XYZ file of C-alpha atoms in Angstrom:
589
model
C -26.104 18.106 -25.750
C -27.045 22.306 -24.984
C -30.226 22.067 -27.116
C -33.480 20.235 -28.307
C -34.219 19.519 -31.514
C -31.154 21.159 -33.504
C -31.491 18.382 -36.143
C -33.424 20.740 -38.625
C -31.159 24.352 -38.196
C -27.877 22.185 -38.298
C -28.882 20.328 -41.497
C -29.370 23.312 -43.067
C -25.878 24.619 -41.739
C -24.357 21.729 -43.607
C -25.990 22.175 -47.116
C -25.610 26.094 -46.921
C -21.796 25.602 -45.957
C -21.592 22.913 -49.071
C -22.781 25.474 -51.169
C -20.349 28.130 -50.317
C -17.463 25.657 -51.336
C -19.204 25.120 -54.456
C -19.220 28.705 -55.181
C -16.007 29.851 -53.571
C -14.281 27.043 -56.238
C -16.587 28.468 -58.915
C -15.410 31.767 -57.921
C -11.710 31.274 -57.611
C -11.612 30.045 -61.262
C -13.153 33.069 -63.073
C -11.275 35.066 -61.655
C -8.275 37.177 -63.304
C -4.996 35.689 -64.061
C -2.584 37.823 -61.381
C -5.209 36.288 -58.173
C -5.551 32.623 -59.407
C -2.150 31.399 -58.180
C -3.761 33.069 -54.629
C -7.356 32.997 -54.249
C -7.549 29.109 -54.270
C -5.578 28.445 -50.782
C -7.506 31.855 -49.351
C -10.770 30.089 -50.289
C -10.042 26.771 -49.295
C -8.725 27.839 -45.543
C -12.131 29.557 -45.637
C -14.180 27.035 -46.765
C -12.163 24.627 -44.254
C -12.946 26.851 -41.209
C -16.745 26.749 -41.584
C -16.542 22.939 -42.157
C -14.960 22.690 -39.146
C -17.346 24.949 -37.107
C -20.416 23.104 -38.755
C -18.933 19.565 -37.764
C -18.180 21.304 -33.895
C -21.419 22.350 -33.864
C -23.237 18.112 -34.837
C -20.448 16.361 -32.289
C -22.159 19.115 -29.544
C -25.623 19.584 -29.878
C -26.413 17.307 -33.579
C -28.824 14.107 -33.620
C -27.289 10.806 -34.292
C -26.994 9.973 -38.267
C -29.180 7.168 -39.083
C -30.630 6.024 -42.149
C -33.765 5.883 -43.252
C -35.071 2.662 -42.021
C -34.199 4.109 -38.183
C -36.468 4.281 -35.591
C -35.040 8.054 -35.097
C -35.567 8.626 -38.759
C -38.757 7.383 -39.129
C -40.502 9.533 -35.731
C -38.445 12.624 -36.926
C -39.764 12.833 -40.147
C -43.068 11.670 -39.696
C -44.434 15.359 -39.157
C -45.413 14.917 -35.950
C -41.987 16.719 -34.134
C -40.892 14.154 -31.575
C -37.114 14.634 -30.176
C -35.483 12.121 -29.534
C -35.203 10.331 -25.621
C -32.439 8.629 -23.636
C -32.123 4.882 -26.835
C -31.926 1.513 -25.818
C -31.770 -1.880 -27.020
C -34.439 -2.914 -27.666
C -36.547 0.714 -27.981
C -35.686 4.032 -28.163
C -38.173 7.517 -26.073
C -39.428 9.657 -27.426
C -40.695 13.455 -26.239
C -43.209 16.023 -27.721
C -44.058 19.690 -26.449
C -44.594 23.249 -27.298
C -41.498 25.497 -26.976
C -42.018 28.580 -25.449
C -40.726 31.568 -27.667
C -37.480 32.413 -25.400
C -37.152 28.060 -25.141
C -33.734 26.079 -24.086
C -32.816 22.838 -22.834
C -29.821 20.296 -21.641
C -30.025 16.894 -21.785
C -26.963 15.252 -19.367
C -26.834 11.836 -17.870
C -27.427 11.628 -13.763
C -26.522 8.133 -12.909
C -28.163 5.133 -14.501
C -30.418 8.302 -15.784
C -30.504 10.658 -18.912
C -31.835 14.187 -17.524
C -33.709 16.703 -19.582
C -33.886 20.567 -18.217
C -36.757 22.116 -20.095
C -37.058 26.180 -20.047
C -41.069 27.099 -18.538
C -42.266 23.650 -20.594
C -45.866 23.479 -19.233
C -46.927 19.404 -21.343
C -45.003 16.869 -22.914
C -46.162 13.775 -24.548
C -43.704 10.206 -24.103
C -43.764 7.769 -26.776
C -41.337 4.542 -27.119
C -40.340 3.699 -30.749
C -39.911 -0.456 -30.868
C -43.049 -1.157 -28.983
C -45.479 -2.309 -30.801
C -48.807 -4.467 -30.565
C -47.017 -7.670 -30.869
C -44.235 -7.847 -28.231
C -46.067 -5.494 -25.766
C -46.510 -7.751 -23.130
C -43.605 -8.049 -22.622
C -42.154 -3.888 -21.675
C -43.596 -2.442 -18.547
C -43.363 1.152 -17.819
C -44.060 3.578 -14.439
C -44.396 7.617 -14.286
C -43.709 9.543 -11.101
C -44.492 13.384 -10.392
C -41.585 15.241 -7.572
C -41.228 11.431 -6.258
C -43.823 11.801 -3.956
C -46.607 10.692 -6.716
C -47.235 8.115 -9.292
C -48.651 9.336 -12.096
C -48.881 5.742 -14.153
C -48.285 2.520 -11.415
C -46.626 -0.507 -13.526
C -48.283 -1.363 -16.486
C -47.933 -2.241 -20.125
C -48.291 -0.118 -22.330
C -51.655 0.193 -24.109
C -52.004 2.888 -26.619
C -50.314 2.912 -29.401
C -49.912 5.144 -33.167
C -48.524 5.150 -36.284
C -46.298 7.760 -38.587
C -45.907 6.784 -42.107
C -46.411 3.180 -41.285
C -44.000 2.657 -37.764
C -46.123 1.894 -34.955
C -45.078 2.776 -31.785
C -46.616 3.132 -28.386
C -47.720 6.212 -26.518
C -47.093 6.649 -22.959
C -49.382 9.436 -22.400
C -49.455 13.239 -22.028
C -48.771 15.042 -18.915
C -48.610 18.702 -17.139
C -44.308 18.879 -16.326
C -45.208 23.253 -15.627
C -42.712 23.744 -11.990
C -42.338 19.653 -12.211
C -40.238 16.797 -12.818
C -41.323 13.818 -14.096
C -39.533 10.384 -14.311
C -39.589 7.557 -16.461
C -38.485 4.104 -16.111
C -39.161 1.598 -18.730
C -37.754 -1.525 -19.901
C -38.020 -4.806 -20.639
C -39.493 -8.414 -18.341
C -36.381 -10.072 -17.446
C -33.713 -7.695 -18.697
C -33.826 -5.207 -15.723
C -30.510 -3.620 -15.878
C -31.123 -2.461 -19.292
C -33.912 -0.417 -18.234
C -33.928 3.054 -19.561
C -34.989 5.792 -16.991
C -35.877 9.345 -18.269
C -36.158 11.983 -16.086
C -37.808 15.706 -17.095
C -37.530 18.936 -15.008
C -39.070 21.803 -15.825
C -37.795 24.019 -13.349
C -38.875 21.921 -10.193
C -36.599 23.699 -7.962
C -38.145 22.981 -4.173
C -36.749 24.238 -1.067
C -34.235 21.812 0.887
C -34.880 20.205 3.168
C -32.341 20.512 6.542
C -31.729 17.658 8.732
C -28.773 17.963 10.804
C -25.817 20.874 11.869
C -22.302 19.104 13.211
C -19.031 19.870 13.949
C -15.759 17.284 13.703
C -12.902 17.842 15.150
C -9.632 15.902 15.488
C -6.710 15.452 16.839
C -4.987 18.112 14.918
C -3.274 19.453 18.564
C -1.173 17.086 19.324
C 0.620 19.032 16.546
C 0.229 22.133 17.743
C -0.557 22.587 21.290
C -0.153 26.590 22.066
C -2.624 27.416 19.291
C -5.321 25.385 20.923
C -8.270 27.300 22.188
C -11.784 24.388 22.695
C -10.513 20.988 22.697
C -14.022 18.791 23.188
C -13.887 15.557 24.506
C -15.983 14.370 21.863
C -14.908 14.868 18.316
C -19.030 15.238 16.945
C -21.033 17.496 18.302
C -24.209 18.383 16.744
C -26.246 21.356 17.458
C -29.610 22.301 18.155
C -31.591 22.770 15.371
C -34.172 25.019 16.511
C -31.107 26.787 17.298
C -29.881 27.489 13.840
C -33.477 27.635 12.151
C -33.211 30.899 14.687
C -29.868 32.370 14.239
C -28.437 31.729 17.714
C -25.699 29.364 16.548
C -22.548 30.560 17.774
C -19.667 28.095 18.764
C -15.896 29.042 19.827
C -12.711 28.714 17.146
C -10.630 26.020 17.488
C -7.777 24.368 15.389
C -9.524 21.098 16.297
C -12.598 21.540 14.340
C -11.564 19.736 10.888
C -15.150 20.635 9.506
C -19.309 21.210 9.271
C -21.024 18.514 8.066
C -25.174 19.798 6.609
C -27.397 17.375 6.386
C -30.790 17.627 4.196
C -33.236 14.918 3.339
C -32.544 12.902 0.036
C -34.136 14.081 -3.185
C -33.709 13.064 -7.084
C -31.424 15.677 -7.537
C -28.992 16.235 -4.777
C -26.440 17.740 -6.782
C -28.773 20.560 -8.009
C -28.002 22.018 -4.290
C -25.524 24.357 -4.505
C -23.572 25.184 -1.172
C -22.322 28.748 -0.810
C -20.650 30.796 2.022
C -21.457 33.787 3.228
C -18.429 35.580 5.211
C -18.717 38.775 7.463
C -14.866 39.111 8.890
C -12.969 42.511 10.385
C -15.756 44.145 8.379
C -15.235 43.092 5.245
C -18.243 40.646 3.257
C -17.481 37.955 1.052
C -20.002 35.159 -0.708
C -17.862 32.183 -1.992
C -18.893 29.139 -3.254
C -18.424 25.899 -1.465
C -19.636 22.974 -3.442
C -22.496 20.254 -4.567
C -20.922 17.358 -3.589
C -23.400 16.628 -1.122
C -22.089 12.334 0.380
C -23.957 9.258 1.692
C -22.799 7.550 4.238
C -23.724 3.543 5.095
C -25.141 4.217 8.127
C -27.597 6.835 6.891
C -29.368 7.691 3.599
C -29.128 10.972 3.998
C -26.686 12.859 1.734
C -24.302 14.963 2.592
C -21.705 17.902 2.548
C -18.453 19.133 4.415
C -17.627 22.415 4.326
C -13.909 22.969 4.941
C -12.767 24.741 8.399
C -10.497 26.743 6.075
C -13.592 28.774 5.150
C -14.664 30.282 8.744
C -10.660 29.963 10.555
C -11.844 33.536 11.199
C -14.300 34.900 14.465
C -16.823 36.370 12.600
C -20.682 36.065 11.322
C -21.337 33.306 8.467
C -23.996 32.457 6.853
C -24.166 28.809 4.743
C -26.401 29.365 2.069
C -28.359 25.755 0.662
C -29.705 27.083 -2.727
C -30.883 25.038 -5.745
C -29.743 26.028 -8.984
C -30.675 24.341 -12.442
C -28.386 25.276 -15.166
C -26.986 28.696 -15.718
C -29.451 29.554 -19.267
C -32.472 29.323 -17.174
C -31.672 30.877 -14.007
C -33.126 34.217 -14.403
C -36.227 32.622 -15.158
C -36.051 31.272 -11.556
C -37.068 31.731 -8.607
C -34.560 29.517 -5.970
C -35.679 29.165 -2.217
C -32.770 29.826 -0.360
C -32.250 28.294 2.901
C -29.889 29.965 5.784
C -27.879 28.449 8.096
C -26.312 31.542 10.261
C -23.594 31.270 12.502
C -21.148 32.934 14.593
C -17.123 32.004 15.190
C -15.959 33.228 18.806
C -12.301 33.654 19.463
C -11.009 32.274 22.605
C -8.720 33.900 24.737
C -7.763 30.831 26.648
C -5.244 28.038 25.293
C -4.129 24.767 26.984
C -0.889 25.591 26.487
C 1.411 28.671 26.278
C 3.831 28.614 24.164
C 6.431 29.152 26.992
C 5.205 26.452 28.823
C 5.258 24.165 25.799
C 8.976 24.943 25.645
C 10.148 24.582 29.266
C 8.591 21.141 28.647
C 10.227 20.798 25.687
C 13.437 21.515 27.414
C 12.709 19.802 30.435
C 12.392 16.453 27.860
C 15.110 16.995 26.279
C 17.261 17.367 29.621
C 16.132 14.324 30.465
C 16.514 12.574 27.626
C 20.191 13.320 27.291
C 20.430 12.546 30.772
C 19.584 8.808 30.130
C 21.034 8.467 26.655
C 24.465 9.890 28.528
C 23.854 7.040 31.581
C 23.470 4.466 28.601
C 26.521 5.591 26.354
C 28.137 4.793 30.316
C 26.477 1.779 31.083
C 26.874 0.653 27.506
C 31.221 1.141 27.413
C 31.189 -0.297 30.625
C 29.297 -3.539 29.261
C 31.557 -3.536 26.318
C 34.840 -2.722 28.498
C 34.103 -5.782 31.033
C 32.956 -8.080 27.580
C 37.043 -7.534 26.769
C 38.179 -8.215 30.292
C 36.908 -11.335 30.551
C 37.665 -11.929 27.248
C 41.809 -11.593 27.844
C 41.286 -13.378 30.055
C 40.411 -16.514 28.740
C 42.308 -16.070 26.078
C 45.615 -15.406 29.047
C 44.230 -18.712 30.643
C 44.059 -20.559 27.488
C 47.642 -19.747 26.953
C 48.418 -21.374 29.551
C 46.545 -24.489 29.309
C 48.432 -25.032 26.388
C 51.477 -23.529 27.088
C 50.882 -26.789 30.110
C 50.276 -29.836 27.106
C 54.395 -29.016 25.890
C 56.091 -29.927 28.859
C 53.737 -33.262 29.570
C 54.164 -33.998 26.349
C 58.469 -33.703 26.837
C 58.237 -35.420 30.156
C 56.664 -38.082 28.700
C 58.530 -38.426 25.128
C 61.755 -38.390 27.963
C 60.326 -40.603 30.132
C 60.297 -42.600 26.761
C 63.999 -42.120 26.194
C 65.259 -43.585 29.786
C 62.989 -46.188 29.440
C 64.732 -47.165 25.734
C 68.890 -46.440 28.270
C 68.082 -48.586 31.178
C 66.492 -51.732 28.663
C 70.085 -50.845 26.846
C 68.311 -50.674 23.852
C 70.741 -48.155 22.353
C 69.761 -47.717 18.697
C 66.353 -47.186 19.150
C 66.937 -44.882 22.155
C 68.928 -42.417 19.536
C 66.175 -42.889 16.395
C 63.612 -42.236 19.425
C 65.583 -39.415 20.336
C 65.835 -37.859 16.777
C 62.387 -37.684 16.162
C 62.079 -36.322 19.367
C 64.007 -33.672 19.134
C 62.219 -32.771 15.122
C 58.519 -32.977 16.951
C 59.890 -30.921 20.220
C 61.360 -28.413 17.246
C 57.557 -28.904 15.369
C 55.686 -28.223 18.933
C 58.290 -24.939 19.251
C 57.415 -23.796 16.673
C 53.387 -24.028 16.286
C 53.652 -22.218 19.790
C 53.720 -19.097 17.670
C 50.544 -19.239 16.558
C 47.561 -20.775 17.626
C 46.139 -22.997 14.368
C 48.172 -24.995 12.273
C 46.934 -26.989 8.768
C 45.187 -30.273 9.248
C 48.434 -31.456 7.220
C 51.368 -30.222 9.862
C 49.134 -31.572 12.223
C 48.385 -35.048 10.994
C 52.170 -35.199 10.067
C 53.082 -34.216 13.477
C 51.182 -37.293 14.695
C 52.710 -39.452 12.120
C 56.350 -38.262 13.997
C 54.758 -39.386 17.125
C 52.649 -42.835 16.957
C 56.040 -44.026 14.695
C 58.301 -42.747 18.087
C 55.834 -44.610 20.118
C 56.163 -47.847 18.244
C 59.544 -48.424 19.424
C 57.670 -48.395 22.322
C 54.980 -50.076 22.007
C 54.020 -53.279 20.105
C 50.930 -51.569 18.120
C 49.771 -50.423 14.555
C 47.605 -47.306 13.330
C 46.174 -45.708 10.704
C 45.386 -42.538 9.755
C 42.886 -41.795 6.866
C 42.072 -37.813 5.883
C 39.320 -38.197 3.547
C 38.595 -36.774 0.138
C 36.033 -33.833 0.812
C 38.039 -31.636 3.050
C 40.865 -29.863 1.879
C 44.114 -30.382 4.827
C 46.470 -28.724 3.513
C 44.737 -24.912 3.120
C 41.974 -26.135 6.348
C 43.030 -25.571 9.895
C 42.122 -26.690 13.161
C 43.716 -25.308 16.826
C 47.451 -26.463 16.813
C 47.864 -29.381 19.398
C 44.286 -30.255 19.636
C 44.316 -33.737 18.323
C 48.062 -35.274 19.671
C 46.978 -35.150 24.161
C 43.939 -38.004 22.938
C 46.451 -39.369 20.770
C 49.244 -39.352 23.985
C 46.047 -40.660 26.434
C 44.921 -43.643 23.703
C 48.703 -45.168 23.932
C 49.738 -44.447 27.060
C 45.987 -45.796 28.831
C 44.866 -48.022 25.808
C 47.500 -49.535 24.187
C 50.336 -49.736 26.719
C 49.260 -52.299 28.782
C 47.947 -54.968 26.605
C 51.653 -55.638 25.485
C 50.955 -56.350 21.707
C 47.813 -56.480 19.123
C 47.074 -52.763 20.001
C 45.515 -51.311 17.174
C 44.612 -47.490 16.961
C 42.330 -45.422 14.252
C 42.166 -41.822 13.000
C 39.853 -40.407 11.004
C 39.156 -36.733 9.117
C 36.160 -35.656 7.762
C 33.475 -33.348 6.766
C 29.986 -33.304 7.437
C 28.271 -30.771 5.933
C 29.507 -27.672 7.915
C 31.566 -28.975 10.443
C 34.530 -31.013 10.558
C 34.227 -34.767 12.637
C 37.612 -36.108 14.447
C 37.282 -39.842 15.062
C 40.143 -41.372 17.432
C 39.775 -45.288 18.394
C 41.378 -47.645 20.403
C 41.139 -51.048 21.001
C 42.712 -51.032 24.856
C 41.270 -51.611 28.131
C 38.978 -48.024 28.236
C 38.076 -46.827 31.424
C 34.308 -45.151 33.046
C 34.311 -41.692 30.801
C 31.015 -41.058 32.812
C 33.466 -40.101 35.932
C 36.463 -38.859 35.056
C 39.600 -38.051 32.568
C 41.986 -40.917 32.740
C 45.410 -39.394 32.093
C 46.438 -34.656 32.961
C 46.473 -34.688 28.935
C 43.110 -35.436 28.523
C 42.373 -32.832 31.265
C 44.077 -29.873 29.985
C 42.950 -30.660 26.691
C 39.406 -30.986 27.665
C 39.623 -27.376 29.564
C 41.724 -25.801 26.249
C 38.043 -26.445 24.450
C 36.141 -25.151 26.827
C 38.101 -21.466 27.154
C 38.265 -21.883 22.880
C 34.327 -22.271 22.866
C 34.119 -18.744 25.317
C 35.283 -16.974 22.523
C 34.858 -18.353 19.423
C 31.101 -18.898 20.251
C 30.739 -18.865 16.034
C 32.300 -21.565 15.767
C 32.463 -24.187 18.902
C 34.621 -27.476 19.652
C 32.217 -29.527 20.565
C 33.525 -33.439 22.439
C 32.544 -36.806 23.308
C 34.338 -39.281 25.041
C 33.398 -42.591 25.250
C 34.907 -45.791 26.546
C 34.465 -49.309 28.074
C 35.869 -52.870 27.232
C 36.475 -52.683 23.480
C 38.324 -49.555 23.697
C 37.447 -45.864 23.288
C 36.503 -43.469 20.588
C 37.549 -39.716 20.866
C 34.542 -37.976 18.802
C 36.094 -34.282 17.938
C 33.490 -31.713 16.378
C 34.669 -28.975 15.046
C 31.406 -26.876 14.136
C 30.946 -24.613 11.197
C 34.729 -24.968 10.080
C 33.935 -24.986 6.726
């Protein structure tokens, strides 16, 4: 897209290329027999290179290929030297001008507009093909100069011309030398599809600067010993009179992030390039910064940031804001440069010296080490104390369990004595044999804290069958199928004291008709044990009847103190119709 109106040259070049190809092929067939195997290959290679180059020229600057019925073909072939411009779905813009002796043009896109740089062109004519008298009422256009003067207010096309049978809207003739002409045209009801064309014939006004601002950040938090002056405000606006008179200066600090320059908005902000001239330590150079002007949500004025890395040494600096045309136009332009000189001053005072920073860092590390050591010691003491308390609870649990065994033996021996006194020798012998088997199981279980539910039920059968010799009652033990009795363990001798309490204090006073029911089942992740009797009952809200029941309650409390994840819950309800003991082993499955 470097040159406007190269279609004729490119077409001629491509025509000559085809002719050259024909000549090379003809020559290759008429050469001597020695060269016949080689020359066709060389000729084909040369032809290919030439055609690729021609195609590349077409791609960069050639016209669109159109049919003879297209608006572009008719306008360009009409003899009036119209040059194609931006194309719209409803129309196409064309321009015409007298080219200077040394002419160069450049076409590019600028936002939603097509930008035409023209070198020394004094006057242009504009037209829009596709707009005729019949549809002119649907279109309006607008022409301004230098984004300040209105040459044509919003109006409908009123003048029409023809070339070779094609009627088009003639939009006018405009003086463009040293100016910037902007054309806007669109069809009513389709504003988004408008065509915007900007024609710039070396219009390069000086930038109108508004402010110079230094912006700081919190970088000093990471390198405090390198800091110099750190202001209380993150932004510092320099007085306009100072930088206009060249008296702008400030102290260097690592907290400076960038220097921002703000100017009044223009149609072409990016033609204003920013350079920085530097005189540091006897060396002078000029570096290109950028032309990427930004806009913020709180101001329409464009601003450009100069990173602090461009001026991070004491010295003399000068910001140069220069409006520049494309490279091939610069020799014909006299740009108006706006300079902003400033001086960066080195400060001898720092917020912290390196020795101070190291001393503070050492104090912080020492204090942190002491606090960490104290925390470790406190944590160890807590762990030791917790271990001691757990061991005490374990010893107490062992002691309570040891007390249950003599209590059970005492009651069993009392039963044997009672049978002997009644002269029931055979019953006493059977009672004694079962008691011996239970005693052996108790002594074996003394070595372990847990037994399977099957073992616990087996011991309950032995105990209840033994007590049936003394008291007339019926019992039933039900272990539900939803629980694995063989592989599920519970604390040893957990149920026996409650069953013994049901026999001694519930069934024994009844003489006859007594019944005891024991059930074990699964309730979610818990094991639920229910022990019922139809005895006389007692006031469970005030006391537990029997020493065995009291010891069992204390044993459960101690067990829960160091098995907090799987606690045992005990509930006892008793009345005139009997007693119900509910034992829940939580999270046991």
